[in-house]
Structures are given as structure tokens and as C-alpha cells.
Coordinates of C-alpha atoms and ligand atoms in Angstrom, one line a residue:
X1 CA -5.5 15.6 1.9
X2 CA -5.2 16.9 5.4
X3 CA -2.8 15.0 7.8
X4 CA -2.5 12.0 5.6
X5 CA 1.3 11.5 4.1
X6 CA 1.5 11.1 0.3
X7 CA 0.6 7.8 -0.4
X8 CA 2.9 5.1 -2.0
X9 CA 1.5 1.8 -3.9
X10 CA 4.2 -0.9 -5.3
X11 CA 3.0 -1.1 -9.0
X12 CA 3.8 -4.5 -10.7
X13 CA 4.0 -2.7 -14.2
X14 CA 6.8 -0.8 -13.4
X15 CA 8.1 -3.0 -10.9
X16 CA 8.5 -0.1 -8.4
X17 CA 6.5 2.0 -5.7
X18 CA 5.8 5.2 -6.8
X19 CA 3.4 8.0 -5.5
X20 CA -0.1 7.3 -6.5
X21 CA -1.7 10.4 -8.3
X22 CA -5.5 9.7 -9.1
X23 CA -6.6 10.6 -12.7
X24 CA -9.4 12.2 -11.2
X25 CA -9.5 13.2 -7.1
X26 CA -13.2 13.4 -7.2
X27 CA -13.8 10.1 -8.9
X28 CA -10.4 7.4 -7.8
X29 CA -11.3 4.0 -9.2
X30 CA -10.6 1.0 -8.9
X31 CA -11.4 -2.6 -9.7
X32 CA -10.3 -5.9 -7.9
X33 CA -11.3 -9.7 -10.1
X34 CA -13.9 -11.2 -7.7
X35 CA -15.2 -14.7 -7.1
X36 CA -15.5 -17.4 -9.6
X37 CA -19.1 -18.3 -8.0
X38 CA -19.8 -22.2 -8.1
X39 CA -18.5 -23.3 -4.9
X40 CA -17.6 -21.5 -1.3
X41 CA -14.4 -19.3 -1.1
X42 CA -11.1 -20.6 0.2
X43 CA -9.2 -18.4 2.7
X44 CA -7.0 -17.5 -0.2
X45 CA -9.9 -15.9 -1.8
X46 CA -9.7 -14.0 1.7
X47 CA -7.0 -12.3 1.3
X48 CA -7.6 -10.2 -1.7
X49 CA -11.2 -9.3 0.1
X50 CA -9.1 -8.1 3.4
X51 CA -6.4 -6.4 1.2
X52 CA -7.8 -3.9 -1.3
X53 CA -10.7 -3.5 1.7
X54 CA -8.0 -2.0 3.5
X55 CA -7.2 0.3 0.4
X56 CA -10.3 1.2 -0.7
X57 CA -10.6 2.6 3.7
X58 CA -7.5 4.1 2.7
X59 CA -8.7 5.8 -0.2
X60 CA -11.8 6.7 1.4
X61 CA -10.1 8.5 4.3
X62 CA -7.7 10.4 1.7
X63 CA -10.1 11.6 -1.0
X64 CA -13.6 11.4 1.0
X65 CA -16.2 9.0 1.3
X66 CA -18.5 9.4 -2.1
X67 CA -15.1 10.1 -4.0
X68 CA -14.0 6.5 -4.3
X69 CA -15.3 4.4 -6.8
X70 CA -14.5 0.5 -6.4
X71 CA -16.0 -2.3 -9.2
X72 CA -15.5 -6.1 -8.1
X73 CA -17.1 -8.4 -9.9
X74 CA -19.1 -11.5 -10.2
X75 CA -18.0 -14.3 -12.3
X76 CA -21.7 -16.0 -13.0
X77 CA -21.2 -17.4 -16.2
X78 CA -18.0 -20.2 -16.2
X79 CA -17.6 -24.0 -17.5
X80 CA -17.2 -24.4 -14.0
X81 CA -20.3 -23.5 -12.8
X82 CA -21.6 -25.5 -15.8
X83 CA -20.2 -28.3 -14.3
X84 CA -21.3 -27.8 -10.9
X85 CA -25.3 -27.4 -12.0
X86 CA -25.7 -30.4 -13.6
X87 CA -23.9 -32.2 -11.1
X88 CA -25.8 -30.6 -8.2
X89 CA -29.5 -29.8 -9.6
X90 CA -29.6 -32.7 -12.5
X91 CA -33.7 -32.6 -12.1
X92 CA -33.6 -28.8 -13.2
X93 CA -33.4 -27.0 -16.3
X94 CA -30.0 -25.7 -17.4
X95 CA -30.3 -22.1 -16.5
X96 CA -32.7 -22.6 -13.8
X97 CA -29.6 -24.6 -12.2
X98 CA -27.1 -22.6 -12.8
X99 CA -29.0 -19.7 -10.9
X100 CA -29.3 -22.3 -8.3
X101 CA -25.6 -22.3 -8.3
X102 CA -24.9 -19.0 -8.7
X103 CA -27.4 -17.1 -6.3
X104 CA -26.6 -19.6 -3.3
X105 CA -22.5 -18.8 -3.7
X106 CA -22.9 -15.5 -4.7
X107 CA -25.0 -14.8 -1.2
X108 CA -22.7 -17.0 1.0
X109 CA -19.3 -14.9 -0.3
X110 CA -21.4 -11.3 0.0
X111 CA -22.2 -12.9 3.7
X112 CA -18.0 -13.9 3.9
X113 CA -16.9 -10.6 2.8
X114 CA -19.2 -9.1 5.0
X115 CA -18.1 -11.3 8.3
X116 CA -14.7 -10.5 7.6
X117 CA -15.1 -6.9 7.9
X118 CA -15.1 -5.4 4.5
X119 CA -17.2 -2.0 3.0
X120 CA -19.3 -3.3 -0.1
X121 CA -17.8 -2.2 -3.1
X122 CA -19.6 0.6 -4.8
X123 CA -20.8 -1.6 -7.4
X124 CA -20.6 -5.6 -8.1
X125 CA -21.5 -6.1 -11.4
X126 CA -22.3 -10.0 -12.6
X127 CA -20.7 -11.3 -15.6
X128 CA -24.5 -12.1 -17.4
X129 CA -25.8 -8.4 -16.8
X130 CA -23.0 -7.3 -19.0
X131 CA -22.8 -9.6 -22.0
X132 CA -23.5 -6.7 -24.6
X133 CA -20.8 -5.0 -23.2
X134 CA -18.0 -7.9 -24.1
X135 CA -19.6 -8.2 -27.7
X136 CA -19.4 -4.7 -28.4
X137 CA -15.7 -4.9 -27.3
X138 CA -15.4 -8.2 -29.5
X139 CA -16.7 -6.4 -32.3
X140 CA -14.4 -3.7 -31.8
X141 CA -11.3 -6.0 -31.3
X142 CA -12.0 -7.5 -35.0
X143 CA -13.0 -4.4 -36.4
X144 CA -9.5 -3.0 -35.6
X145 CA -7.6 -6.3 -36.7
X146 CA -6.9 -7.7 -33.1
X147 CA -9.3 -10.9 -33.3
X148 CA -10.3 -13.5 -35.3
X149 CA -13.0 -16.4 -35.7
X150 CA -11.7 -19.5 -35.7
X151 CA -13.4 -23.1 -35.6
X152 CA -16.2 -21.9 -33.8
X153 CA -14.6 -19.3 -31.3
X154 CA -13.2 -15.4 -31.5
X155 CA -9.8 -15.6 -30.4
X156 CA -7.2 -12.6 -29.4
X157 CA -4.5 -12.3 -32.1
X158 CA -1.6 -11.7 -29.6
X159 CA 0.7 -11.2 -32.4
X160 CA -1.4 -7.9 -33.4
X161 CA -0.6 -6.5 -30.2
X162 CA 3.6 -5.1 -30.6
X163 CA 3.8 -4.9 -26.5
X164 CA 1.8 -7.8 -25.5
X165 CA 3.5 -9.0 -22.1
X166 CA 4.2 -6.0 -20.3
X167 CA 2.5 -7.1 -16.6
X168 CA 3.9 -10.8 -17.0
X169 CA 7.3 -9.3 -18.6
X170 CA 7.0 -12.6 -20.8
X171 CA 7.3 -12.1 -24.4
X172 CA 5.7 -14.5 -26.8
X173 CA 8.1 -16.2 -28.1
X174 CA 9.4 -17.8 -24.2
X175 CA 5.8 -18.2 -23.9
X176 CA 5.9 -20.7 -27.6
X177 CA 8.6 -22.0 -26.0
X178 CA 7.2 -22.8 -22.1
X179 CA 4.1 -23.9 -23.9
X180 CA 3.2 -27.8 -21.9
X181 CA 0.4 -28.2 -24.6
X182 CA 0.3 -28.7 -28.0
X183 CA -0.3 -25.7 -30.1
X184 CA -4.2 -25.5 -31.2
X185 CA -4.3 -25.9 -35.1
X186 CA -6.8 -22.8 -35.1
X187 CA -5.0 -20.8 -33.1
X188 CA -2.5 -18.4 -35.1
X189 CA -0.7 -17.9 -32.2
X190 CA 0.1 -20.4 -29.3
X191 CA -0.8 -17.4 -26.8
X192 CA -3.5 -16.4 -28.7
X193 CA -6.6 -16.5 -26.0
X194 CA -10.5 -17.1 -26.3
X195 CA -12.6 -14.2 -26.5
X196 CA -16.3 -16.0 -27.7
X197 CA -16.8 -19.3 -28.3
X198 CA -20.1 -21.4 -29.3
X199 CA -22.4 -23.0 -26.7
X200 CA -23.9 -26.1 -27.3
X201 CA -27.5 -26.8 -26.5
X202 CA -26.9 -28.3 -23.1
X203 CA -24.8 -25.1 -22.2
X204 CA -25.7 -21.3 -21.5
X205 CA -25.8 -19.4 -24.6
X206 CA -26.5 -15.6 -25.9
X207 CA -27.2 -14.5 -29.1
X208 CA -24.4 -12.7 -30.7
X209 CA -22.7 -11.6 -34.4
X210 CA -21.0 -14.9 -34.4
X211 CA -23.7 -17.4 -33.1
X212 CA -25.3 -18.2 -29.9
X213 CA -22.4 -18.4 -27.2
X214 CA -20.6 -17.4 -24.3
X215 CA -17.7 -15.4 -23.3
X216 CA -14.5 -16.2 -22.2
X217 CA -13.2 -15.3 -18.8
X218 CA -10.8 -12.6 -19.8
X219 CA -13.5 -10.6 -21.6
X220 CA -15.6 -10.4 -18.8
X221 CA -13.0 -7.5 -16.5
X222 CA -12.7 -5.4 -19.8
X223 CA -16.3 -5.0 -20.2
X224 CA -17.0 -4.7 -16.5
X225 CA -14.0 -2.0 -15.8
X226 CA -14.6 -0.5 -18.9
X227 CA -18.4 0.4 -18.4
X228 CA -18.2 1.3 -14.5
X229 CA -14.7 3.0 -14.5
X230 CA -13.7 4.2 -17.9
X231 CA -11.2 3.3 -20.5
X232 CA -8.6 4.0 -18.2
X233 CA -8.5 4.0 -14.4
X234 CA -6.8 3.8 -11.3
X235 CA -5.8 0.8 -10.0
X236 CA -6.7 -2.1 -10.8
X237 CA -5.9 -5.9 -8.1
X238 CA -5.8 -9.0 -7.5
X239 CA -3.9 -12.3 -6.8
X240 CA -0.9 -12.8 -8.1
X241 CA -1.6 -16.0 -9.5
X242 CA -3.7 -13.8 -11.5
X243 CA -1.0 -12.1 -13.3
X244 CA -0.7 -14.3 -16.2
X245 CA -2.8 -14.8 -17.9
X246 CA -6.1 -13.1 -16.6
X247 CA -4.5 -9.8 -16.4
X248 CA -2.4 -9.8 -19.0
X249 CA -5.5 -10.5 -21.2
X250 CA -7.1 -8.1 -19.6
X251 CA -4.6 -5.3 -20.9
X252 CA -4.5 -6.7 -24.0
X253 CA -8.2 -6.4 -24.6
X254 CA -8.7 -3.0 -23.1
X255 CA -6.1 -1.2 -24.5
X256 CA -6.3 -2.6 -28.2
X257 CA -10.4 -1.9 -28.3
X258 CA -10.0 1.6 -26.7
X259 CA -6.4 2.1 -28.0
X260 CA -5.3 3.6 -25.0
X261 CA -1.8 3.6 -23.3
X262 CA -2.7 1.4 -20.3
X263 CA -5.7 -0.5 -19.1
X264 CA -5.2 0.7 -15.4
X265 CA -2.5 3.2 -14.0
X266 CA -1.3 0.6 -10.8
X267 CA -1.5 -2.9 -11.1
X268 CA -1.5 -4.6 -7.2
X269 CA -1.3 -7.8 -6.6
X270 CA -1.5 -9.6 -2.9
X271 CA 0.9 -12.4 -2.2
X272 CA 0.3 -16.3 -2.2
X273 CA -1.0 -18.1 0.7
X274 CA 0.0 -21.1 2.3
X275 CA -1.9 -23.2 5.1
X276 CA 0.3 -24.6 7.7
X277 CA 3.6 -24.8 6.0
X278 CA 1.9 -26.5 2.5
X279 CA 0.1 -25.1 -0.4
X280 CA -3.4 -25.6 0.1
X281 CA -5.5 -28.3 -2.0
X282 CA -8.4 -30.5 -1.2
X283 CA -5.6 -33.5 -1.8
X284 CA -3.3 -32.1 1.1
X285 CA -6.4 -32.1 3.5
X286 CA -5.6 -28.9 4.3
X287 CA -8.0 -26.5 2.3
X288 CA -10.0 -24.4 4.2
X289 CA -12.9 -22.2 3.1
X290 CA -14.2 -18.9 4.9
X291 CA -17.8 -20.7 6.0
X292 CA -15.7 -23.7 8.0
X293 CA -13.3 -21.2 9.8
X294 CA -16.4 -19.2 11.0
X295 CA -18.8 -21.5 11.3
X296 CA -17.4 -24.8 11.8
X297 CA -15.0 -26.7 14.2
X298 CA -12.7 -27.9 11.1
X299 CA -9.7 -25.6 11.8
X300 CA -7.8 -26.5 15.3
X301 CA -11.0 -27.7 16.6
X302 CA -13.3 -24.3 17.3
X303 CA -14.6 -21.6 15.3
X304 CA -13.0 -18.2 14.8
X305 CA -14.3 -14.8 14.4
X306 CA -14.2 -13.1 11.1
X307 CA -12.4 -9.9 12.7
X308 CA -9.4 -12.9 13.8
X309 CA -9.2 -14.2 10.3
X310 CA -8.9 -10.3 9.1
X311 CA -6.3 -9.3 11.5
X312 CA -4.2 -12.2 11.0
X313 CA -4.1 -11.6 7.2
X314 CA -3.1 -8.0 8.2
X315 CA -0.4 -9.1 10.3
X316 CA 1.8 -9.7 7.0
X317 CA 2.3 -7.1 4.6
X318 CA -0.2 -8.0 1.7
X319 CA 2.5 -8.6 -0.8
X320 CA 4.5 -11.2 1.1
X321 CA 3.7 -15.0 1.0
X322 CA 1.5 -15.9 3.9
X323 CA 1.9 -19.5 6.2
X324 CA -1.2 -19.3 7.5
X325 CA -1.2 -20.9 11.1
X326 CA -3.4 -22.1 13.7
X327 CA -0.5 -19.7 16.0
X328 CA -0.9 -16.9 13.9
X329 CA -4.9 -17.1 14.6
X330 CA -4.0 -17.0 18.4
X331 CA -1.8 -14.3 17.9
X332 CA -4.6 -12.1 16.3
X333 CA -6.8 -13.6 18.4
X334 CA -4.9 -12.2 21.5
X335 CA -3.7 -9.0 19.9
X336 CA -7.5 -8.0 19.2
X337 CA -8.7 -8.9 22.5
X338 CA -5.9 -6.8 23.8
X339 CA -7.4 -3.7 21.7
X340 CA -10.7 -4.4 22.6
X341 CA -10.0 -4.6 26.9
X342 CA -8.0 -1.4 26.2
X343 CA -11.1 -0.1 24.1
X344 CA -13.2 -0.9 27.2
X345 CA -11.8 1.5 29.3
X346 CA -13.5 4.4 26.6
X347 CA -15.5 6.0 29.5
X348 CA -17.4 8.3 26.9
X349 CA -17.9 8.8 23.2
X350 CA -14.6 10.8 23.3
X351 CA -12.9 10.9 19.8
X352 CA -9.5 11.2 18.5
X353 CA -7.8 11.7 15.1
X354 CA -6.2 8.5 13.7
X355 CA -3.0 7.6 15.0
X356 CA -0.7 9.6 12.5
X357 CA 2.0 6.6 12.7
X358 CA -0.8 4.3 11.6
X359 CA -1.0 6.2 8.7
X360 CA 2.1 6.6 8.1
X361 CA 2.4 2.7 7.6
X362 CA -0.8 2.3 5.5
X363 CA 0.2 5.6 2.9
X364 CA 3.5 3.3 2.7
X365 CA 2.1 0.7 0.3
X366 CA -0.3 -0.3 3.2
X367 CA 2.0 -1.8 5.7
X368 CA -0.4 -3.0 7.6
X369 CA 1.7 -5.3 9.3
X370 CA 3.2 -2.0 10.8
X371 CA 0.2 -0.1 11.3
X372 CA -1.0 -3.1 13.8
X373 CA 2.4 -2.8 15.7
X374 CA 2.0 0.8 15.9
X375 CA -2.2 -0.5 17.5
X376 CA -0.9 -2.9 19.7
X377 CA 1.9 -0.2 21.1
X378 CA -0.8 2.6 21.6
X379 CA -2.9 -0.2 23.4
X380 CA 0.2 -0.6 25.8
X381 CA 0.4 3.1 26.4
X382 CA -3.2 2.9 27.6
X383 CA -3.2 0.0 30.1
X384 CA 0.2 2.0 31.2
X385 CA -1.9 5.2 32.0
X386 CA -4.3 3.3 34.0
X387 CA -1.9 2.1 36.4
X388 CA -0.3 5.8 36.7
X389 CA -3.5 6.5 38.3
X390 CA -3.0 8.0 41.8
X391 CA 0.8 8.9 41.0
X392 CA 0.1 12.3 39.1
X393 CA -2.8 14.1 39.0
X394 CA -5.6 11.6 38.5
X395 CA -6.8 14.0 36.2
X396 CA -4.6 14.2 33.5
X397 CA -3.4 10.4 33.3
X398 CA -7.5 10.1 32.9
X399 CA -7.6 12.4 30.2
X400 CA -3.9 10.9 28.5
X401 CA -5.7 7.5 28.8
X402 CA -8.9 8.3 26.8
X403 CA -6.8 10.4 23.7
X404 CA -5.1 7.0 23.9
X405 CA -8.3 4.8 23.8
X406 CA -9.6 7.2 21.5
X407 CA -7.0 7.5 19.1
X408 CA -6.7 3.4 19.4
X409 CA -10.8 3.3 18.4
X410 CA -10.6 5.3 15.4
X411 CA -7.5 3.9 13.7
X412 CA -8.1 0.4 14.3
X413 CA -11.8 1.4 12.3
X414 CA -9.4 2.6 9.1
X415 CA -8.1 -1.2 9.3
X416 CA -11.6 -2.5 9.4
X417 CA -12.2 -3.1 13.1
X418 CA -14.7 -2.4 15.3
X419 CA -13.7 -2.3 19.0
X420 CA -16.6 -0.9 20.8
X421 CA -18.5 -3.7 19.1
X422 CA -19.2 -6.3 21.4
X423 CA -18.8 -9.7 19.5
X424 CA -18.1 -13.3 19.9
X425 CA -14.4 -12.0 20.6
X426 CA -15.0 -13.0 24.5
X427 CA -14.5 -17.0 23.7
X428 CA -11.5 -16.1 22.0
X429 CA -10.5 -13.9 24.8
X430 CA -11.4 -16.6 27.1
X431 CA -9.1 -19.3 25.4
X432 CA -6.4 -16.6 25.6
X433 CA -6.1 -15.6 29.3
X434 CA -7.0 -19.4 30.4
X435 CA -3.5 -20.5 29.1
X436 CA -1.9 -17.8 30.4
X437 CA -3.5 -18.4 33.7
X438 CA -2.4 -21.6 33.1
X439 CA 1.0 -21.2 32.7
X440 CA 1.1 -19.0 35.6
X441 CA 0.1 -21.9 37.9
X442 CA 2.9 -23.7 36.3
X443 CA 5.2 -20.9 37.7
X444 CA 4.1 -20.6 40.7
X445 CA 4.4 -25.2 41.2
X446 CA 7.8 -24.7 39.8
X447 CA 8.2 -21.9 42.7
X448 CA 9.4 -19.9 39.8
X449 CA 7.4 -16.8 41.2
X450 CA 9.2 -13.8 39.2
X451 CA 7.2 -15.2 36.1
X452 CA 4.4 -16.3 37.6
X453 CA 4.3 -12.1 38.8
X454 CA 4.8 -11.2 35.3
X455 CA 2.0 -12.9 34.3
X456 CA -0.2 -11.3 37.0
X457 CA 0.8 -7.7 36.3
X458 CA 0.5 -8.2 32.8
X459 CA -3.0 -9.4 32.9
X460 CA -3.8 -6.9 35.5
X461 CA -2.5 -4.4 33.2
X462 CA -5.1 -5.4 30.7
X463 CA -7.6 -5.2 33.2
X464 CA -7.8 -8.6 34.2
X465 CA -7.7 -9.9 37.9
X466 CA -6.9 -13.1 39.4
X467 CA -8.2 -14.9 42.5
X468 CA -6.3 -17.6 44.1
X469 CA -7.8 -19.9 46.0
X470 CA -8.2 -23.9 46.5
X471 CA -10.4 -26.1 45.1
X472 CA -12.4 -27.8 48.1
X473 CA -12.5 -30.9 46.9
X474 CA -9.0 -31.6 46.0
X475 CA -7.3 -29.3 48.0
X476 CA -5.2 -27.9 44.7
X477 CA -4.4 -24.5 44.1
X478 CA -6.8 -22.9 41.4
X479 CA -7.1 -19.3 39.6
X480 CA -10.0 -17.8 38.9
X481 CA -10.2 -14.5 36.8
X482 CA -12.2 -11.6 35.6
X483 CA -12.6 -8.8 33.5
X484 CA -12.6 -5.7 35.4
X485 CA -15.2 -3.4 33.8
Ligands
LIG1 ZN1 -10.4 -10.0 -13.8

């Protein structure tokens, strides 16, 4: 494990963070629930892509590249997507729509993910590639007394299962209780869940032991897990809005076909997200998807990088709520091009280890919010050493200033971020140093000229110069400004 610090995940089985100790150090695996696919992601569905991207770099780092195995699936098959096909392709065939549905949402998250910075997963299985996989864990599930067919469907017999519950920490009788709707007369159970149930003709259908049909959501993780990670694994994540009842399903069903002790060993789950203040919904006005924020004008009135989007998700520990804010995309937005000027001054290919205060932070249940501090500090330090040029030996404050640069490089690449890359950063950057040019001019009308300095050195400091002079037309005093290279 090197340099790296024992690493620490919060585990919302035991409702504590523990050390994480892989069942296997050559083979740690983990699976994260993926996208529903019938319309585009929402920046919520962003946030679990970010998070466990950061892990799984994490992981990577800790136990080698090819020793990390992470499964995140493709919902394909869904009433939803049902829905949407006949609605949007009501000239096609039923399946031929559905692909239509499918293949266009399924390419335009894979293009998300990507834009936002995150590794592939080692595999992404789809729902429909492994429906022999759920019936053979159906079949399995009655076979040992844990499901039953009931007006048309397989249900889960939660009754059968002594320590149903354990993730949610709801017992079955609170849930009777809670219960809005009114108990289904085939259901034994009011918790009891849907493991197979009967297509009609006008909806997708495969044959199986109990007539042509489809699975239930639930189903789909334990089969998917199950055939690219094992019986048990390592961690498994998501939402939290997905503890109850995906994941609690999703225990139920794994343990009681495999009977096993536990589906995964650590169970993550990433924090809600808010947009300005209110819960997002199409009704509030305020729902955003991943494709507008890139590549529309719908959020504040410009487009913003995927690398922005990433770091302001990173900028709150991934277990907290988020209020996701037009200031908290400037923020990132200036923080990164702050990296990225400091990353400029990389006069060779010099390398450094990562930061080990950055790693620090992530082995501690991947603060990132810390670890970017910690980026932001070591980008300081740098612009810092530049301007000790001349006052010590120019030599060494050279040399301090690229470990610094270098050091900055690689660790922001563990978070998922590419400095040397030249990107569309530069408008954002360009946004960022107008309005503090800006305000500077205010200063200096307001004769207020100890600010109006501090806003001079500290752009200098990130390698930015200013050039007074007046406009010939009006006669008014204007800044001009440029990145010194
Ligand atoms: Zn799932």
C-alpha cells in the first residue's frame, strides 16, 4: 500500500467508519446502481457518477490499476421506458422503440459521465443481457421458500427473511404501519416486493418458468453484482434515496438465494441534492440535467465545463446534503482556474508524488472537500515561490516551485482533473478575473487604493497582469489584463 494511510469508508450497515479491508487485494469490487435510461440525467444523477469515480481512483491508486473491479449498471428494461417509447416513437414496433429509447440515453449519460471526468467502469452490464441471470435467482428464491407466485407475479416473501431491514433499520411491522397504500390482496406481506411479473402483448416480454414477462427492478442489481463480483463483495453505492427500498431488496435477494451473511461488506451512500435552496422538480422550474449545464445557456445564463460541475460536487463531503448554487459553480469555477495558471508554470514534464495531505483527506472516507483545500493551499505555495524569485537563489525557489506544480498536477489527477489539459476553462477563467478587475476599478473610483492593490498583487500572483490606461473615446479609466505565459 506504499505511502497511502489506511483507508476509512462510513458504512451505513453498521452506521460507523471503519477500516476497509478488501475480501480479496487483487480483485476489490464494487458496484454503484446506474441510470434508469429513458430520459437525460439530472445533476443529482451527477453526484453519484463524481463520488464513487473518486473512489474507485482511490482504490486504483491503493491496490493498483487492473486490481479494481467496478460493475455499474444499465437499467434498459423499466415501465418507464415503456412509457416513454410509445410516447416518443408511436410509428415503431415495441422493442424497436424502446431501443430507440434506450441506445440514445444510454450514449448521452456514457458521453455525461465521460464530460464530467469519470474512468469507465470495468464493466456496465444492461439489465436485458442478463435476464437468465434474475430467473435463475428467482428460481432459487422459491426453491428455498423465499418467493411466491401470486396473481400473475413472483413476489419476495419478506416474512421468510428473520433480519429483513438491516440497511433501512425498519422492521416490518413500522413498515405495515407507515404503509400510505392499501395492502395488495395477493401480497402476503405488505412489504412483500415484485420479483417477475407478466407482460402483456403491447409490453417487452421473455420467456420464463412462470410465463412470458419481465423483471422487477430490484432483481436486476442481484443478478448483475452477483455474476460480475461474486456472491459477496466489497462495497456496494449509491443515493441515498436508494436505501429503501432498492437496496434493501437488493440484500434480501442476494443473501436469501446465496445464503450468505451479507450481500456487500460497505454499503455507501452519497447525500441529497438540492438546486438553489429547493429540492429539484420539473414543477419548481428548477431541474437541471447534465446536457443543459454543458451544453446549454439554461443555468445562470452560460454553459459550464464538466471539470466545474465535478469540482463543485467535490467541494462538499459526498455524504452531506448539497445546495447546489450558481456561487458555488463560480467558486469551482475560480478555484480550478487558479490550479490550472499555477499548473502553467510546469516548465517541464517534472513529476511528483501525490500530495500526502491529499491523501490523507481522501483515505478519510474521501473528504474531498479537504483534499481540494489542501489543492488550492499547494497552488498558493506555488504562485508564492514565483515571486521569491531573485530573493534567494533563483535556483532553488525554481526547483521548490515545480515539486509544488508537480505535486499540485498529480494529485489533482487522483480527484479526476486534468490541469495540463487545455480546455474550455479560459471562458470561465475569463468571467472570473473580469469581475475582479472590475471590482478593482471600483476601488480605485472610491480612491480606496489598499484594495484595489490587493487585487493587483493577487492577480499578479496568479500570473495575471494589468494595464491601465484610458479609453480614447470617453476619456474613462479602463483595465486591460493578461495571462503571463
Ligand atoms: Zn441497484
Amino acid at each position: 500500500m506504499g505511502g497511502t494511510p489506511e483507508l476509512k469508508l462510513y458504512n451505513t450497515l453498521t452506521r460507523e467508519k471503519s477500516v476497509f479491508k478488501p475480501i480479496d487485494a487483487e480483485n476489490v469490487r464494487m458496484y454503484v446502481c446506474g441510470p434508469t435510461v429513458y430520459d437525460y440525467a439530472h445533476i443529482g444523477n451527477a453526484r453519484p457518477v463524481i463520488v464513487f469515480d473518486v473512489l474507485f481512483r482511490l482504490l486504483r491508486h491503493v491496490y493498483g490499476e487492473s486490481h479494481v473491479t467496478y460493475a455499474r449498471n444499465i437499467t434498459d428494461v423499466d415501465d418507464k421506458i415503456n412509457a416513454r417509447a410509445l410516447r416518443d416513437y408511436p410509428g415503431l414496433p415495441l422493442n424497436a422503440a424502446i431501443r430507440a429509447v434506450t441506445e440514445k440515453t444510454e450514449t448521452q449519460f456514457l458521453e455525461d459521465a465521460r464530460a464530467l471526468g469519470s474512468l469507465e467502469p470495468t464493466v456496465q452490464p444492461r439489465a436485458t443481457d442478463n435476464i437468465a441471470e434474475m430467473i435463475e435467482i428467482i428460481e432459487r428464491l422459491i426453491a428455498r421458500g423465499h418467493a411466491y407466485q401470486a396473481s400473475g407475479e413472483v413476489l419476495f416473501d419478506t416474512k421468510s427473511m428473520a433480519d429483513y431491514g438491516q440497511l433501512s433499520k425498519r422492521n416490518l411491522d413500522e413498515q405495515q404501519a407507515g404503509a400510505r397504500v392499501a395492502v395488495d390482496a395477493h401480497k402476503k406481506n405488505p412489504g412483500d416486493f415484485v420479483l417477475w411479473k407478466l407482460s402483456d402483448d403491447n409490453e417487452p416480454g421473455w420467456e420464463s418458468p412462470w410465463g412470458r414477462g419481465r423483471p422487477g427492478w430490484h432483481i436486476e442489481c442481484s443478478a448483475m453484482s452477483g455474476r460480475y463480483l461474486g456472491d459477496v463483495f466489497d462495497i456496494h453505492g449509491g443515493g441515498l434515496d436508494l436505501i429503501f427500498p432498492h437496496h434493501e431488496n437488493e440484500i434480501a435477494q442476494s443473501r436469501c438465494a446465496h445464503g450468505t451473511d451479507v450481500m456487500a461488506n460497505v454499503w455507501m451512500h452519497n447525500g441529497f441534492l438540492q438546486v438553489e435552496g429547493r429540492k429539484m422538480s420539473k414543477s419548481e422550474g428548477n431541474f437541471v440535467t447534465i446536457y443543459e449545464l454543458l451544453h446549454t445557456e439554461t443555468f445562470a445564463g452560460r454553459q459550464w465545463p464538466g471539470e466545474v460541475l465535478r469540482l463543485a460536487m467535490l467541494m462538499t463531503h459526498y455524504r452531506e446534503p448539497i445546495d447546489f448554487t450558481w456561487n458555488k459553480l463560480i467558486e469551482a469555477s475560480n478555484t480550478l482556474s487558479k490550479w490550472k495558471r499555477a499548473a502553467e508554470l510546469l516548465s517541464s514534464q517534472s513529476t511528483a508524488p501525490i500530495d500526502p495531505q491529499v491523501l490523507k483527506a481522501l483515505a478519510d472516507d474521501l473528504s474531498t472537500q479537504r483534499a481540494v483545500q489542501r489543492l488550492s493551499t499547494i497552488a498558493g505555495s506555488a504562485f508564492a515561490a514565483f515571486h521569491e524569485r531573485g530573493a534567494v537563489s533563483e535556483h532553488e525557489v525554481e526547483q521548490e516551485q515545480q515539486m509544488l506544480v508537480a505535486t499540485l498536477v498529480a494529485s489533482a489527477k487522483l480527484l479526476g482533473f486534468d490541469l495540463l489539459e487545455k480546455t474550455e476553462i479560459d471562458e470561465a477563467v475569463a468571467v472570473e478575473v473580469d469581475a475582479r478587475v472590475k471590482a478593482r476599478l471600483e476601488f480605485l473610483k472610491a480612491k480606496n487604493f489598499a484594495e484595489a492593490d490587493k487585487i493587483r498583487d493577487t492577480l499578479a500572483a496568479e500570473g495575471i497582469q494589468l494595464k491601465d490606461g484610458k479609453d480614447a473615446a470617453t476619456g474613462e479609466r479602463v483595465t486591460t489584463w493578461e495571462i503571463k505565459r
